mmCIF file of N, CA and C in Angstrom:
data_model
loop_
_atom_site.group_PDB
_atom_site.id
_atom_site.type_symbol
_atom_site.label_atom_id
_atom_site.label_comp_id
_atom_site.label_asym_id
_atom_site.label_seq_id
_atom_site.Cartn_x
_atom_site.Cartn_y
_atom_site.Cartn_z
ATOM 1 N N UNK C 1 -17.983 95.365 339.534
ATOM 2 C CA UNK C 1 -17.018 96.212 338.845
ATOM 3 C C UNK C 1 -17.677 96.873 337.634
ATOM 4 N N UNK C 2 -18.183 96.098 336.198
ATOM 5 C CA UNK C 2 -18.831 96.612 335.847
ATOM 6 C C UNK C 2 -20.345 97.392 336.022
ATOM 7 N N UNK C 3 -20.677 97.060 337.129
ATOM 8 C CA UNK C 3 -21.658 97.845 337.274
ATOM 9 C C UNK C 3 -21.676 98.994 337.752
ATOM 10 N N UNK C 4 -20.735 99.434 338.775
ATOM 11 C CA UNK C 4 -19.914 100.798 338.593
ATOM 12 C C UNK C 4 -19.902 101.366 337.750
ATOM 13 N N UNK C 5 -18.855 101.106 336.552
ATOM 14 C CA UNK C 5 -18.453 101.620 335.965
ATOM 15 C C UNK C 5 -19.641 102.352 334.755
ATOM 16 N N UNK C 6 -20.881 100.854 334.311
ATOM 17 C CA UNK C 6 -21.390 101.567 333.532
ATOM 18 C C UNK C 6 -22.666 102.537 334.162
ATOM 19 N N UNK C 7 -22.860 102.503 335.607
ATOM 20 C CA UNK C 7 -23.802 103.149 336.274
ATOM 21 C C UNK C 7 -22.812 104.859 336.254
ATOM 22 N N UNK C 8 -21.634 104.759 336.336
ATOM 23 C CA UNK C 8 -20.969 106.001 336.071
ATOM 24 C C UNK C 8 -20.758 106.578 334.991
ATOM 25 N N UNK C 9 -20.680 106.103 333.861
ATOM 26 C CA UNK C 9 -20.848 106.143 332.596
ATOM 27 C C UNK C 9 -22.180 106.729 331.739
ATOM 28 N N UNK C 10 -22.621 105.695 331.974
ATOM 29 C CA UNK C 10 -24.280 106.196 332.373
ATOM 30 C C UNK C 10 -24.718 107.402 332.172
ATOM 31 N N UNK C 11 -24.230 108.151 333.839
ATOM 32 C CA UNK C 11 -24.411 109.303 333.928
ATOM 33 C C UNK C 11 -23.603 110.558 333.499
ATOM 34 N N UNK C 12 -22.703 109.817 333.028
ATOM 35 C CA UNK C 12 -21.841 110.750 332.500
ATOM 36 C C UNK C 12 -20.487 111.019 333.305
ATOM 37 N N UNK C 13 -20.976 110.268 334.443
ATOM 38 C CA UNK C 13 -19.418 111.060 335.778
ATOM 39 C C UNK C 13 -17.998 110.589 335.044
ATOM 40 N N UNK C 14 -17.132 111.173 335.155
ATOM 41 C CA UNK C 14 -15.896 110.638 335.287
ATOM 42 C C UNK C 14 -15.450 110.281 336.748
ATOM 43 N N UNK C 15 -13.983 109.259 336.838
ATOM 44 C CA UNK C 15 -14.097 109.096 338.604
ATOM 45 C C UNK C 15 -13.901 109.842 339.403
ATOM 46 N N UNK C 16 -13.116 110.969 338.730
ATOM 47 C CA UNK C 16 -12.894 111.973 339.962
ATOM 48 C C UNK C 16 -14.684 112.513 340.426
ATOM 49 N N UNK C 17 -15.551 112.934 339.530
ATOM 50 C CA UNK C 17 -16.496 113.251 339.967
ATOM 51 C C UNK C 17 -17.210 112.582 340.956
ATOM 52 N N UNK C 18 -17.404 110.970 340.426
ATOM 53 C CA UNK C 18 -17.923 110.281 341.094
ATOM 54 C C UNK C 18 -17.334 110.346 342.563
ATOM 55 N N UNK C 19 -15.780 109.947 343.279
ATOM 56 C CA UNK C 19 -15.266 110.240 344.289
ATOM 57 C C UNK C 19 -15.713 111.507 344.850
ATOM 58 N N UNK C 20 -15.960 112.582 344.648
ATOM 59 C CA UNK C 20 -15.794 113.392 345.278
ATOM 60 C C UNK C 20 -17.602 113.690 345.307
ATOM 61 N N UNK C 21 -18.924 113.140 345.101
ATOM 62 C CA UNK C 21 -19.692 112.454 345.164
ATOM 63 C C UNK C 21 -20.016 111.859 345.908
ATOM 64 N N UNK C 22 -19.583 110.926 346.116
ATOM 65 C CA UNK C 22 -19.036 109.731 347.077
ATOM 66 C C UNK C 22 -18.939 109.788 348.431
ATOM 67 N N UNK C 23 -17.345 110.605 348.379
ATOM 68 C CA UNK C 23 -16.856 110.429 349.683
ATOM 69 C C UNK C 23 -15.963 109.033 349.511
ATOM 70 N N UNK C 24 -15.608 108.186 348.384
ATOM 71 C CA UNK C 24 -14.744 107.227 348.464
ATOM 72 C C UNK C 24 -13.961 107.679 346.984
ATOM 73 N N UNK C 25 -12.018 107.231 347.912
ATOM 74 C CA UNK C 25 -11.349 107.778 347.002
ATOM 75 C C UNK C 25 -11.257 107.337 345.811
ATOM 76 N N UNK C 26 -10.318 108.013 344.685
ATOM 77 C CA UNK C 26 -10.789 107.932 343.260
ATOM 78 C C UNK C 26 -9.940 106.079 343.348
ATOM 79 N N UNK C 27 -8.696 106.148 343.757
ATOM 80 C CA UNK C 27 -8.272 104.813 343.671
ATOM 81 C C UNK C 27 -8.995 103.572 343.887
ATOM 82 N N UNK C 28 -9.979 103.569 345.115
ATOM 83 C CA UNK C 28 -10.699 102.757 345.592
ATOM 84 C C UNK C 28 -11.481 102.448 344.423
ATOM 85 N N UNK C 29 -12.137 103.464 343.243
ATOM 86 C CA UNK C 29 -13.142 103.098 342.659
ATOM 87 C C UNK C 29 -12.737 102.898 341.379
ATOM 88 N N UNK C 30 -11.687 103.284 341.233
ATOM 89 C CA UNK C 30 -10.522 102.497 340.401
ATOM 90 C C UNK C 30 -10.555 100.899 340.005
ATOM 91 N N UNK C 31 -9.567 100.316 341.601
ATOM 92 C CA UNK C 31 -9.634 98.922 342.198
ATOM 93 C C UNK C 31 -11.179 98.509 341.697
ATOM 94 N N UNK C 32 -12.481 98.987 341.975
ATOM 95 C CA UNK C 32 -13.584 98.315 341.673
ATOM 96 C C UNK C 32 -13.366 98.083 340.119
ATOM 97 N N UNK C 33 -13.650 99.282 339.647
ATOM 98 C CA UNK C 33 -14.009 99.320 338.196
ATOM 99 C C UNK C 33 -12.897 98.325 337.507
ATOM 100 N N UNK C 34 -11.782 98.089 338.233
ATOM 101 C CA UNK C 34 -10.299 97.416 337.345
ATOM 102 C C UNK C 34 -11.110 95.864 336.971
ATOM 103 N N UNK C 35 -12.010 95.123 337.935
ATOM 104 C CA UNK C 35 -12.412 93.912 338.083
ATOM 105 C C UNK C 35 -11.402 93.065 338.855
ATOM 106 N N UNK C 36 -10.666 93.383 339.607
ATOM 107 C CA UNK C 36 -9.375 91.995 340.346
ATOM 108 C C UNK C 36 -10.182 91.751 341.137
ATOM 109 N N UNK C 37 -10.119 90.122 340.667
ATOM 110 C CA UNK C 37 -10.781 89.547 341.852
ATOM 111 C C UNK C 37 -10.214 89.229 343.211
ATOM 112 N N UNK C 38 -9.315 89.976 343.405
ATOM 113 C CA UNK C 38 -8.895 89.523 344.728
ATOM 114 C C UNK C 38 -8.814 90.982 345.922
ATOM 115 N N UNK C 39 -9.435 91.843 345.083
ATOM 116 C CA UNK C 39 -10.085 93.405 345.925
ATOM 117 C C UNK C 39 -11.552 92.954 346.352
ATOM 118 N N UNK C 40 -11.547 93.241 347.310
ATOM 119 C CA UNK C 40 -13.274 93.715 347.701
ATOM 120 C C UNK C 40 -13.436 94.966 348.395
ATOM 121 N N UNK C 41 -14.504 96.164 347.934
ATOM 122 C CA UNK C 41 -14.169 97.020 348.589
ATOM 123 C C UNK C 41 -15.313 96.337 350.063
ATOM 124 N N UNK C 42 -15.236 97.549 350.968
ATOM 125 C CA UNK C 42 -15.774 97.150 352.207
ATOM 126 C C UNK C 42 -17.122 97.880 351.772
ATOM 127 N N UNK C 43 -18.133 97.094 353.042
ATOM 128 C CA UNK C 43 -19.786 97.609 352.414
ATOM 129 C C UNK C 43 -20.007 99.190 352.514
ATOM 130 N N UNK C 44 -19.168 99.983 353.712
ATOM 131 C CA UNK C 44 -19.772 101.110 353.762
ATOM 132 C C UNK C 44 -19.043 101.598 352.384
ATOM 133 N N UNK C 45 -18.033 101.487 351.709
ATOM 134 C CA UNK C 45 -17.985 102.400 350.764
ATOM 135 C C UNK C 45 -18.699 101.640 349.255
ATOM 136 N N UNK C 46 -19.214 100.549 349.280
ATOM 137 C CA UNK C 46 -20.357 99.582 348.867
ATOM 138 C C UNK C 46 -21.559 101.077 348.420
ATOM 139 N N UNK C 47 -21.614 100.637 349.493
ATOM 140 C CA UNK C 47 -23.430 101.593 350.003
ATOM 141 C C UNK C 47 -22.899 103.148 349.576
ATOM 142 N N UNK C 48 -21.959 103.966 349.867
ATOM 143 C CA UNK C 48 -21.641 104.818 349.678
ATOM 144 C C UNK C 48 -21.628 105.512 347.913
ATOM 145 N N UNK C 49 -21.163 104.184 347.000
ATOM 146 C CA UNK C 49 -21.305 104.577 346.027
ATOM 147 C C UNK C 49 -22.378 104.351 345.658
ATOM 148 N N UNK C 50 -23.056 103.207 345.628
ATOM 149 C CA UNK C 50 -24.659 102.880 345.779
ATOM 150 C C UNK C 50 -25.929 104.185 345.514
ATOM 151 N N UNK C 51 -25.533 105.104 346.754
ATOM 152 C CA UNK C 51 -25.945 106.341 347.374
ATOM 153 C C UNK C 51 -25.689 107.356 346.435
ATOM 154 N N UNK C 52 -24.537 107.652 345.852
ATOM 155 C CA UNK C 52 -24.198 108.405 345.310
ATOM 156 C C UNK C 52 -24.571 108.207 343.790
ATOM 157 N N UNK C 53 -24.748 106.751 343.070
ATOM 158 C CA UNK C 53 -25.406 106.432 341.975
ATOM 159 C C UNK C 53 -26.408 106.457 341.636
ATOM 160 N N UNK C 54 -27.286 106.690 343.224
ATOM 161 C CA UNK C 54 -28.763 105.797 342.848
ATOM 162 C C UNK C 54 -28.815 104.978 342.386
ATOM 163 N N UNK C 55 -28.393 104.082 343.108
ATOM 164 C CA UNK C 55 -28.920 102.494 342.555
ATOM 165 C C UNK C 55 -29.378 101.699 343.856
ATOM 166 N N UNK C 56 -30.105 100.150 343.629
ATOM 167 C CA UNK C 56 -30.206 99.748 344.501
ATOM 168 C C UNK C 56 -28.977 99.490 345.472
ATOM 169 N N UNK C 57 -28.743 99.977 346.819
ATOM 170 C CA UNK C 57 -27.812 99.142 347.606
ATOM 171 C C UNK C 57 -27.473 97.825 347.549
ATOM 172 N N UNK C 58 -28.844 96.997 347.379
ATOM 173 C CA UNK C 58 -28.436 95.944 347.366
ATOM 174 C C UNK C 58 -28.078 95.176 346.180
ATOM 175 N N UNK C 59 -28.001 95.644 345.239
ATOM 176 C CA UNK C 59 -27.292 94.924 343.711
ATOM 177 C C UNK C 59 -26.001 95.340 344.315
ATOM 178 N N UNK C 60 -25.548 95.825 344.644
ATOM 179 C CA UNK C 60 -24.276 96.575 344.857
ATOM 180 C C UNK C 60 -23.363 95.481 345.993
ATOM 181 N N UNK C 61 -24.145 95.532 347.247
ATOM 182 C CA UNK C 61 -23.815 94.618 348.068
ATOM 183 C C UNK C 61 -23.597 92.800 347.663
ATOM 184 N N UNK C 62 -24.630 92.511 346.941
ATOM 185 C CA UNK C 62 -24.754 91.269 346.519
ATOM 186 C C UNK C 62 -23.737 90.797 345.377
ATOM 187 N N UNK C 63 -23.220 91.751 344.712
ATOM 188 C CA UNK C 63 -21.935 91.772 343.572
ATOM 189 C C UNK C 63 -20.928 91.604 344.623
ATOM 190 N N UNK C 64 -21.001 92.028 345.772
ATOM 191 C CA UNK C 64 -19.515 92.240 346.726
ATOM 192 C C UNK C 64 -19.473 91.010 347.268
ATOM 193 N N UNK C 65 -20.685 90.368 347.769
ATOM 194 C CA UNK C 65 -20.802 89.106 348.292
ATOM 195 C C UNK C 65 -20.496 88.002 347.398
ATOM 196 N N UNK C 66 -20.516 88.225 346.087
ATOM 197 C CA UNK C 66 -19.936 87.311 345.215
ATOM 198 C C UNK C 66 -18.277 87.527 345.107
ATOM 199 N N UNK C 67 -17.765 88.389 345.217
ATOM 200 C CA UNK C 67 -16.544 88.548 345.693
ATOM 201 C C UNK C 67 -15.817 88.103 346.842
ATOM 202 N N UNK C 68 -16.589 88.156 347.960
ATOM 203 C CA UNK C 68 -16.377 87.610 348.673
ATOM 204 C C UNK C 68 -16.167 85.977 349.020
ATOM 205 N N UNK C 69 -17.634 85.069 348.349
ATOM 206 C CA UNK C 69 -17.806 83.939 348.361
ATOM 207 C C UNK C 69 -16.190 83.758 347.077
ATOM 208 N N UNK C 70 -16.051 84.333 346.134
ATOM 209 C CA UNK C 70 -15.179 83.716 345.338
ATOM 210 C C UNK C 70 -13.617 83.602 346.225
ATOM 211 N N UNK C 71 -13.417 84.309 346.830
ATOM 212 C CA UNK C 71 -11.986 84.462 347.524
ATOM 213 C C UNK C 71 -12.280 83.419 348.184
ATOM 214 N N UNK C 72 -13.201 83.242 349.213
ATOM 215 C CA UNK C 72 -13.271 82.018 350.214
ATOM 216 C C UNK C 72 -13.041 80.903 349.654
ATOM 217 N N UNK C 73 -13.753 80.290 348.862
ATOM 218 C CA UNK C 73 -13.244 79.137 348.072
ATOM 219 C C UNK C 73 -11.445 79.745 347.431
ATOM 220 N N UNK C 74 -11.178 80.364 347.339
ATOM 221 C CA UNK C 74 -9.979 80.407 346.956
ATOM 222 C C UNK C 74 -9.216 80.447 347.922
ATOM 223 N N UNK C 75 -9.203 80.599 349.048
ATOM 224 C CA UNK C 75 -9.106 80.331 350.540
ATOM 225 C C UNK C 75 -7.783 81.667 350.519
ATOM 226 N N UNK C 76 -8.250 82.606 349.563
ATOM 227 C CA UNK C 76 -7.019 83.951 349.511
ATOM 228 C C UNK C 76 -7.768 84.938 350.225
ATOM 229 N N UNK C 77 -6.987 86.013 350.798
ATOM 230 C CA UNK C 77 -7.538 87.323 351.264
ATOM 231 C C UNK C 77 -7.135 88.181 350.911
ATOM 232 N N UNK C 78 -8.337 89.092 350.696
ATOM 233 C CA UNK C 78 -8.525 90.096 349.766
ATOM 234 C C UNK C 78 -8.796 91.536 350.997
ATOM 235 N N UNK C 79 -8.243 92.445 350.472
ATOM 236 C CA UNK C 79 -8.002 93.769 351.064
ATOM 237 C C UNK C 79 -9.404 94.129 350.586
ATOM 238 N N UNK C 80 -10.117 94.727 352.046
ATOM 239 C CA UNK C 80 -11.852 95.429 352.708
ATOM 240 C C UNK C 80 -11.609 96.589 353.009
ATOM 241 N N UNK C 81 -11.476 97.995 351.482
ATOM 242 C CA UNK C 81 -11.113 99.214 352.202
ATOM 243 C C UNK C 81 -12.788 100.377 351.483
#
């Protein structure tokens, strides 16, 4: 979540920019940047912003996988959009 946000920041984007960038909607990157842990976005729009940040994919992915591992132990499910 924060790494979104300050990789967008960063560069200066606001989210609409970033979305439309992207290709993932502004809400979706919203939900990231908000931090709830009980969102995960799904990998292609993962990689998608990734792509659009320049950053490594895989810091990106591996933040999601900690999202992931945290819900499991919480044995809750979390919406993959």
């Amino acid at each position: 979540a924060d790494t979104v946000r300050q990789a967008r920041r960063k560069k200066g984007w606001g989210v609409l920019y970033l979305s439309k960038r992207s290709g993932v909607s502004r809400g979706i990157i919203q939900r990231i940047e908000s931090g709830s842990s009980y969102y995960v976005p799904s990998e292609g729009n993962t990689k998608l912003l990734a792509e659009a940040l320049r950053m490594p994919v895989g810091s990106l992915l591996a933040e999601r996988d900690r999202l992931v591992e945290r819900l499991a132990h919480r044995g809750g499910k979390g919406a993959s959009t």
